[in-house]
mmCIF file of C-alpha atoms in Angstrom:
data_model
loop_
_atom_site.group_PDB
_atom_site.id
_atom_site.type_symbol
_atom_site.label_atom_id
_atom_site.label_comp_id
_atom_site.label_asym_id
_atom_site.label_seq_id
_atom_site.Cartn_x
_atom_site.Cartn_y
_atom_site.Cartn_z
ATOM 1 C CA UNK A 1457 118.235 38.837 128.837
ATOM 2 C CA UNK A 1458 116.820 39.821 132.268
ATOM 3 C CA UNK A 1459 116.408 36.898 134.660
ATOM 4 C CA UNK A 1460 112.677 37.533 135.114
ATOM 5 C CA UNK A 1461 112.027 37.424 131.381
ATOM 6 C CA UNK A 1462 114.099 34.262 130.987
ATOM 7 C CA UNK A 1463 112.126 32.592 133.788
ATOM 8 C CA UNK A 1464 108.843 33.640 132.183
ATOM 9 C CA UNK A 1465 109.866 32.127 128.857
ATOM 10 C CA UNK A 1466 110.856 28.877 130.576
ATOM 11 C CA UNK A 1467 107.496 28.745 132.359
ATOM 12 C CA UNK A 1468 105.703 29.298 129.058
ATOM 13 C CA UNK A 1469 107.687 26.527 127.384
ATOM 14 C CA UNK A 1470 106.928 24.104 130.222
ATOM 15 C CA UNK A 1471 103.222 24.949 130.072
ATOM 16 C CA UNK A 1472 103.137 24.367 126.320
ATOM 17 C CA UNK A 1473 105.002 21.079 126.637
ATOM 18 C CA UNK A 1474 102.549 19.899 129.286
ATOM 19 C CA UNK A 1475 99.556 20.988 127.189
ATOM 20 C CA UNK A 1476 100.858 19.063 124.169
ATOM 21 C CA UNK A 1477 101.567 15.988 126.311
ATOM 22 C CA UNK A 1478 97.854 15.804 127.183
ATOM 23 C CA UNK A 1479 96.708 15.361 123.581
ATOM 24 C CA UNK A 1480 95.699 11.786 124.326
ATOM 25 C CA UNK A 1481 93.310 12.893 127.087
ATOM 26 C CA UNK A 1482 91.130 15.650 125.662
ATOM 27 C CA UNK A 1483 89.190 16.191 128.884
ATOM 28 C CA UNK A 1484 92.350 16.758 130.947
ATOM 29 C CA UNK A 1485 93.814 18.908 128.180
ATOM 30 C CA UNK A 1486 90.719 21.116 128.177
ATOM 31 C CA UNK A 1487 90.839 21.493 131.957
ATOM 32 C CA UNK A 1488 94.493 22.490 131.818
ATOM 33 C CA UNK A 1489 93.821 24.886 128.954
ATOM 34 C CA UNK A 1490 91.128 26.600 131.056
ATOM 35 C CA UNK A 1491 93.578 26.838 133.952
ATOM 36 C CA UNK A 1492 96.194 28.439 131.708
ATOM 37 C CA UNK A 1493 93.643 30.843 130.232
ATOM 38 C CA UNK A 1494 92.776 31.996 133.757
ATOM 39 C CA UNK A 1495 96.378 32.414 134.873
ATOM 40 C CA UNK A 1496 98.486 33.318 131.860
ATOM 41 C CA UNK A 1497 98.900 36.450 129.764
ATOM 42 C CA UNK A 1498 101.758 34.948 127.764
ATOM 43 C CA UNK A 1499 101.559 35.679 124.012
ATOM 44 C CA UNK A 1500 103.221 32.302 123.471
ATOM 45 C CA UNK A 1501 100.824 30.306 125.640
ATOM 46 C CA UNK A 1502 97.434 31.886 124.894
ATOM 47 C CA UNK A 1503 97.233 31.024 121.162
ATOM 48 C CA UNK A 1504 97.912 27.351 121.909
ATOM 49 C CA UNK A 1505 95.376 27.366 124.741
ATOM 50 C CA UNK A 1506 92.714 28.912 122.505
ATOM 51 C CA UNK A 1507 93.436 26.369 119.765
ATOM 52 C CA UNK A 1508 92.634 23.605 122.250
ATOM 53 C CA UNK A 1509 89.447 25.313 123.410
ATOM 54 C CA UNK A 1510 88.331 25.969 119.829
ATOM 55 C CA UNK A 1511 88.267 22.190 119.350
ATOM 56 C CA UNK A 1512 86.236 21.724 122.550
ATOM 57 C CA UNK A 1513 84.095 24.842 122.912
ATOM 58 C CA UNK A 1514 81.337 25.248 125.444
ATOM 59 C CA UNK A 1515 79.108 27.876 126.996
ATOM 60 C CA UNK A 1516 80.878 27.292 130.309
ATOM 61 C CA UNK A 1517 83.838 29.176 128.833
ATOM 62 C CA UNK A 1518 81.873 32.366 128.171
ATOM 63 C CA UNK A 1519 82.588 34.300 131.425
ATOM 64 C CA UNK A 1520 86.291 33.515 131.262
ATOM 65 C CA UNK A 1521 86.574 34.381 127.566
ATOM 66 C CA UNK A 1522 84.758 37.679 128.109
ATOM 67 C CA UNK A 1523 87.067 38.529 130.999
ATOM 68 C CA UNK A 1524 90.199 37.626 129.054
ATOM 69 C CA UNK A 1525 89.066 39.665 126.063
ATOM 70 C CA UNK A 1526 88.571 42.694 128.314
ATOM 71 C CA UNK A 1527 91.930 42.152 129.971
ATOM 72 C CA UNK A 1528 93.679 42.188 126.589
ATOM 73 C CA UNK A 1529 92.079 45.414 125.402
ATOM 74 C CA UNK A 1530 94.517 48.337 125.299
ATOM 75 C CA UNK A 1531 95.089 50.300 128.448
ATOM 76 C CA UNK A 1532 98.262 52.190 129.313
ATOM 77 C CA UNK A 1533 100.003 49.611 127.134
ATOM 78 C CA UNK A 1534 98.960 47.323 124.321
ATOM 79 C CA UNK A 1535 98.556 43.811 125.661
ATOM 80 C CA UNK A 1536 97.584 42.204 122.346
ATOM 81 C CA UNK A 1537 99.300 44.053 119.478
ATOM 82 C CA UNK A 1538 97.672 43.097 116.212
ATOM 83 C CA UNK A 1539 94.601 41.662 117.966
ATOM 84 C CA UNK A 1540 95.566 38.053 117.196
ATOM 85 C CA UNK A 1541 94.759 36.644 120.640
ATOM 86 C CA UNK A 1542 91.447 38.510 120.883
ATOM 87 C CA UNK A 1543 90.526 37.281 117.393
ATOM 88 C CA UNK A 1544 91.174 33.722 118.595
ATOM 89 C CA UNK A 1545 88.930 34.381 121.612
ATOM 90 C CA UNK A 1546 86.169 35.573 119.266
ATOM 91 C CA UNK A 1547 86.462 32.394 117.203
ATOM 92 C CA UNK A 1548 86.077 30.235 120.327
ATOM 93 C CA UNK A 1549 83.015 32.250 121.371
ATOM 94 C CA UNK A 1550 81.519 32.015 117.884
ATOM 95 C CA UNK A 1551 80.898 28.295 118.299
ATOM 96 C CA UNK A 1552 78.461 28.982 121.169
ATOM 97 C CA UNK A 1553 77.553 32.574 120.320
ATOM 98 C CA UNK A 1554 74.422 34.079 121.820
ATOM 99 C CA UNK A 1555 72.960 37.532 122.472
ATOM 100 C CA UNK A 1556 75.179 37.954 125.539
ATOM 101 C CA UNK A 1557 78.259 37.868 123.291
ATOM 102 C CA UNK A 1558 77.109 40.701 121.013
ATOM 103 C CA UNK A 1559 78.809 43.491 123.037
ATOM 104 C CA UNK A 1560 82.138 41.653 122.807
ATOM 105 C CA UNK A 1561 81.741 41.149 119.060
ATOM 106 C CA UNK A 1562 80.873 44.821 118.630
ATOM 107 C CA UNK A 1563 83.961 45.886 120.595
ATOM 108 C CA UNK A 1564 86.033 43.666 118.329
ATOM 109 C CA UNK A 1565 84.547 45.287 115.215
ATOM 110 C CA UNK A 1566 85.161 48.771 116.635
ATOM 111 C CA UNK A 1567 88.775 48.078 117.631
ATOM 112 C CA UNK A 1568 91.120 50.482 115.893
ATOM 113 C CA UNK A 1569 94.636 50.399 117.310
ATOM 114 C CA UNK A 1570 97.099 51.628 114.668
ATOM 115 C CA UNK A 1571 100.803 51.048 115.136
ATOM 116 C CA UNK A 1572 103.796 52.131 113.041
ATOM 117 C CA UNK A 1573 103.953 48.585 111.700
ATOM 118 C CA UNK A 1574 100.207 48.319 111.011
ATOM 119 C CA UNK A 1575 98.436 51.629 110.469
ATOM 120 C CA UNK A 1576 95.078 49.894 109.904
ATOM 121 C CA UNK A 1577 95.230 47.393 112.726
ATOM 122 C CA UNK A 1578 93.868 45.223 114.097
ATOM 123 C CA UNK A 1579 92.137 44.178 110.867
ATOM 124 C CA UNK A 1580 92.039 40.489 111.779
ATOM 125 C CA UNK A 1581 90.114 41.299 114.953
ATOM 126 C CA UNK A 1582 87.510 43.469 113.217
ATOM 127 C CA UNK A 1583 86.959 40.753 110.607
ATOM 128 C CA UNK A 1584 86.578 38.028 113.256
ATOM 129 C CA UNK A 1585 84.094 40.136 115.208
ATOM 130 C CA UNK A 1586 81.955 40.722 112.125
ATOM 131 C CA UNK A 1587 81.771 37.034 111.185
ATOM 132 C CA UNK A 1588 80.817 36.109 114.752
ATOM 133 C CA UNK A 1589 78.168 38.835 114.949
ATOM 134 C CA UNK A 1590 76.584 37.642 111.690
ATOM 135 C CA UNK A 1591 75.854 34.293 113.333
ATOM 136 C CA UNK A 1592 73.882 35.992 116.123
ATOM 137 C CA UNK A 1593 72.368 39.201 114.744
ATOM 138 C CA UNK A 1594 72.194 39.392 110.953
ATOM 139 C CA UNK A 1595 70.759 42.913 110.797
ATOM 140 C CA UNK A 1596 73.414 44.389 113.070
ATOM 141 C CA UNK A 1597 76.110 42.506 111.171
ATOM 142 C CA UNK A 1598 74.888 43.942 107.865
ATOM 143 C CA UNK A 1599 74.978 47.465 109.279
ATOM 144 C CA UNK A 1600 78.452 46.906 110.712
ATOM 145 C CA UNK A 1601 79.648 45.496 107.383
ATOM 146 C CA UNK A 1602 78.455 48.599 105.532
ATOM 147 C CA UNK A 1603 80.165 50.779 108.140
ATOM 148 C CA UNK A 1604 83.446 48.947 107.598
ATOM 149 C CA UNK A 1605 83.146 49.305 103.825
ATOM 150 C CA UNK A 1606 82.618 53.044 104.228
ATOM 151 C CA UNK A 1607 86.106 53.310 105.731
ATOM 152 C CA UNK A 1608 88.495 51.890 103.088
ATOM 153 C CA UNK A 1609 91.292 53.823 104.769
ATOM 154 C CA UNK A 1610 91.011 51.391 107.690
ATOM 155 C CA UNK A 1611 91.350 48.240 105.611
ATOM 156 C CA UNK A 1612 94.692 46.650 104.861
ATOM 157 C CA UNK A 1613 96.125 47.216 101.408
ATOM 158 C CA UNK A 1614 97.865 43.851 101.746
ATOM 159 C CA UNK A 1615 94.952 41.595 102.765
ATOM 160 C CA UNK A 1616 91.880 43.718 102.002
ATOM 161 C CA UNK A 1617 90.625 43.034 105.526
ATOM 162 C CA UNK A 1618 88.231 43.733 107.114
ATOM 163 C CA UNK A 1619 86.555 45.006 103.916
ATOM 164 C CA UNK A 1620 86.902 41.613 102.229
ATOM 165 C CA UNK A 1621 85.111 39.904 105.096
ATOM 166 C CA UNK A 1622 82.469 42.664 105.135
ATOM 167 C CA UNK A 1623 81.682 41.984 101.468
ATOM 168 C CA UNK A 1624 81.455 38.242 102.071
ATOM 169 C CA UNK A 1625 79.170 38.738 105.069
ATOM 170 C CA UNK A 1626 76.838 40.968 103.037
ATOM 171 C CA UNK A 1627 76.765 38.355 100.266
ATOM 172 C CA UNK A 1628 76.041 35.547 102.743
ATOM 173 C CA UNK A 1629 73.224 37.596 104.279
ATOM 174 C CA UNK A 1630 71.694 38.311 100.866
ATOM 175 C CA UNK A 1631 72.235 42.068 101.141
ATOM 176 C CA UNK A 1632 72.413 42.580 97.373
ATOM 177 C CA UNK A 1633 71.435 46.247 97.285
ATOM 178 C CA UNK A 1634 74.288 47.248 99.592
ATOM 179 C CA UNK A 1635 76.730 45.134 97.573
ATOM 180 C CA UNK A 1636 75.450 46.559 94.298
ATOM 181 C CA UNK A 1637 75.893 50.139 95.471
ATOM 182 C CA UNK A 1638 79.372 49.368 96.785
ATOM 183 C CA UNK A 1639 80.395 47.634 93.550
ATOM 184 C CA UNK A 1640 79.075 50.456 91.363
ATOM 185 C CA UNK A 1641 80.911 53.044 93.460
ATOM 186 C CA UNK A 1642 84.102 51.027 93.375
ATOM 187 C CA UNK A 1643 83.984 50.627 89.614
ATOM 188 C CA UNK A 1644 83.909 54.381 89.010
ATOM 189 C CA UNK A 1645 87.240 56.230 89.095
ATOM 190 C CA UNK A 1646 86.124 58.780 91.725
ATOM 191 C CA UNK A 1647 83.538 56.714 93.572
ATOM 192 C CA UNK A 1648 83.205 56.517 97.346
ATOM 193 C CA UNK A 1649 85.011 53.164 97.283
ATOM 194 C CA UNK A 1650 87.843 54.515 95.116
ATOM 195 C CA UNK A 1651 90.452 53.721 97.755
ATOM 196 C CA UNK A 1652 89.253 50.125 98.058
ATOM 197 C CA UNK A 1653 91.483 47.432 96.631
ATOM 198 C CA UNK A 1654 90.426 45.728 93.369
ATOM 199 C CA UNK A 1655 90.214 42.400 95.215
ATOM 200 C CA UNK A 1656 87.471 43.764 97.488
ATOM 201 C CA UNK A 1657 85.506 45.280 94.595
ATOM 202 C CA UNK A 1658 85.847 41.997 92.669
ATOM 203 C CA UNK A 1659 84.526 40.039 95.666
ATOM 204 C CA UNK A 1660 81.519 42.363 95.799
ATOM 205 C CA UNK A 1661 80.870 41.771 92.090
ATOM 206 C CA UNK A 1662 80.993 38.001 92.626
ATOM 207 C CA UNK A 1663 78.311 38.308 95.283
ATOM 208 C CA UNK A 1664 75.859 39.654 92.699
ATOM 209 C CA UNK A 1665 75.461 36.748 90.278
ATOM 210 C CA UNK A 1666 71.733 36.471 91.019
ATOM 211 C CA UNK A 1667 70.946 40.055 89.972
ATOM 212 C CA UNK A 1668 68.882 40.554 86.822
ATOM 213 C CA UNK A 1669 71.086 40.426 83.741
ATOM 214 C CA UNK A 1670 70.227 44.026 82.824
ATOM 215 C CA UNK A 1671 71.674 45.279 86.112
ATOM 216 C CA UNK A 1672 74.791 43.154 85.717
ATOM 217 C CA UNK A 1673 75.361 44.571 82.250
ATOM 218 C CA UNK A 1674 74.846 48.089 83.591
ATOM 219 C CA UNK A 1675 77.475 47.375 86.229
ATOM 220 C CA UNK A 1676 79.912 45.977 83.666
ATOM 221 C CA UNK A 1677 79.355 48.967 81.395
ATOM 222 C CA UNK A 1678 79.979 51.662 84.034
ATOM 223 C CA UNK A 1679 83.327 50.154 84.896
ATOM 224 C CA UNK A 1680 86.321 52.225 83.964
ATOM 225 C CA UNK A 1681 88.659 49.601 85.395
ATOM 226 C CA UNK A 1682 91.046 47.584 83.298
ATOM 227 C CA UNK A 1683 92.102 45.639 86.367
ATOM 228 C CA UNK A 1684 92.387 41.929 85.576
ATOM 229 C CA UNK A 1685 91.088 40.942 89.031
ATOM 230 C CA UNK A 1686 87.846 42.863 88.464
ATOM 231 C CA UNK A 1687 87.462 41.676 84.874
ATOM 232 C CA UNK A 1688 87.875 38.087 86.078
ATOM 233 C CA UNK A 1689 85.009 38.718 88.511
ATOM 234 C CA UNK A 1690 82.846 39.967 85.613
ATOM 235 C CA UNK A 1691 83.595 36.737 83.756
ATOM 236 C CA UNK A 1692 82.709 34.621 86.795
ATOM 237 C CA UNK A 1693 79.381 36.396 87.275
ATOM 238 C CA UNK A 1694 78.445 36.210 83.598
ATOM 239 C CA UNK A 1695 79.120 32.460 83.580
ATOM 240 C CA UNK A 1696 77.427 31.752 86.938
ATOM 241 C CA UNK A 1697 74.254 33.635 85.979
ATOM 242 C CA UNK A 1698 71.422 31.613 84.529
ATOM 243 C CA UNK A 1699 71.548 31.529 80.688
ATOM 244 C CA UNK A 1700 70.874 34.969 79.234
ATOM 245 C CA UNK A 1701 71.337 36.138 75.663
ATOM 246 C CA UNK A 1702 72.643 39.591 76.600
ATOM 247 C CA UNK A 1703 75.241 38.202 79.005
ATOM 248 C CA UNK A 1704 76.268 35.578 76.449
ATOM 249 C CA UNK A 1705 76.779 38.353 73.901
ATOM 250 C CA UNK A 1706 78.830 40.364 76.406
ATOM 251 C CA UNK A 1707 81.024 37.359 77.130
ATOM 252 C CA UNK A 1708 81.491 36.591 73.422
ATOM 253 C CA UNK A 1709 82.471 40.209 72.778
ATOM 254 C CA UNK A 1710 84.932 40.087 75.654
ATOM 255 C CA UNK A 1711 86.570 36.949 74.273
ATOM 256 C CA UNK A 1712 86.800 38.504 70.835
ATOM 257 C CA UNK A 1713 88.280 41.821 71.945
ATOM 258 C CA UNK A 1714 90.435 41.168 75.014
ATOM 259 C CA UNK A 1715 94.183 41.452 74.618
ATOM 260 C CA UNK A 1716 94.895 39.774 77.928
ATOM 261 C CA UNK A 1717 95.884 36.175 77.143
ATOM 262 C CA UNK A 1718 95.588 35.125 80.784
ATOM 263 C CA UNK A 1719 92.032 36.433 81.079
ATOM 264 C CA UNK A 1720 91.103 34.804 77.775
ATOM 265 C CA UNK A 1721 92.437 31.458 79.010
ATOM 266 C CA UNK A 1722 90.646 31.948 82.342
ATOM 267 C CA UNK A 1723 87.326 32.637 80.616
ATOM 268 C CA UNK A 1724 87.594 29.673 78.269
ATOM 269 C CA UNK A 1725 88.574 27.327 81.087
ATOM 270 C CA UNK A 1726 85.703 28.594 83.246
ATOM 271 C CA UNK A 1727 83.186 28.125 80.420
ATOM 272 C CA UNK A 1728 84.353 24.563 79.818
ATOM 273 C CA UNK A 1729 84.252 23.778 83.549
ATOM 274 C CA UNK A 1730 80.698 25.141 83.801
#
């Protein structure tokens, strides 16, 4: 190992040890964390520093957090592969978010930095930016969420992010029409959301439990999916909806006809728990 790299690792370890040793004095720990955030670009040090600041956020951190975010954005080389440190910065900003943070949140949402190891990355950063934006500007967040859902090729097949977060943000903002369109498209075999994972479509379905029963039944009936994750979402929505004869009939028919023992047990357990 080169001497310079070894020295850098030792410095990082010492800084982390000192930061941990200050746990009994939160004020001093915060001051030292700010000092490290100003001086360090270490991928080992910055996550620990941001964890400390997330527990003691403040608007006084805004200029420094903005500057550090910009410094970590890709230039000739990638300074934050995967976007994990920038996502942590966004979460610290979210606690004191205001209009002045919107450009940073929007840059986080727009970040697309594929690597051989992560062709959709940084999904965690786009998701964090969207959640933070929703706390400041609901309309812009809804538009950004729809934009993310329109690009299933840029969401992770492993985690469903940032599409999963986009669906949850739309549900939290009460954007039922957008969710309904997305769910209907995802339930058709050649819909615009065809490439979206079943988990994301199921999450969209769960966000629609307050729709009129007739629309829920229409959604259930257009589905060509036999995916258990999506069918479980149908069951959840039918049970969560206010009592309705048509939905009760649908659920009874499902219980009578399903050949999936796990789904049958899930439905019965959910009904009893309700």
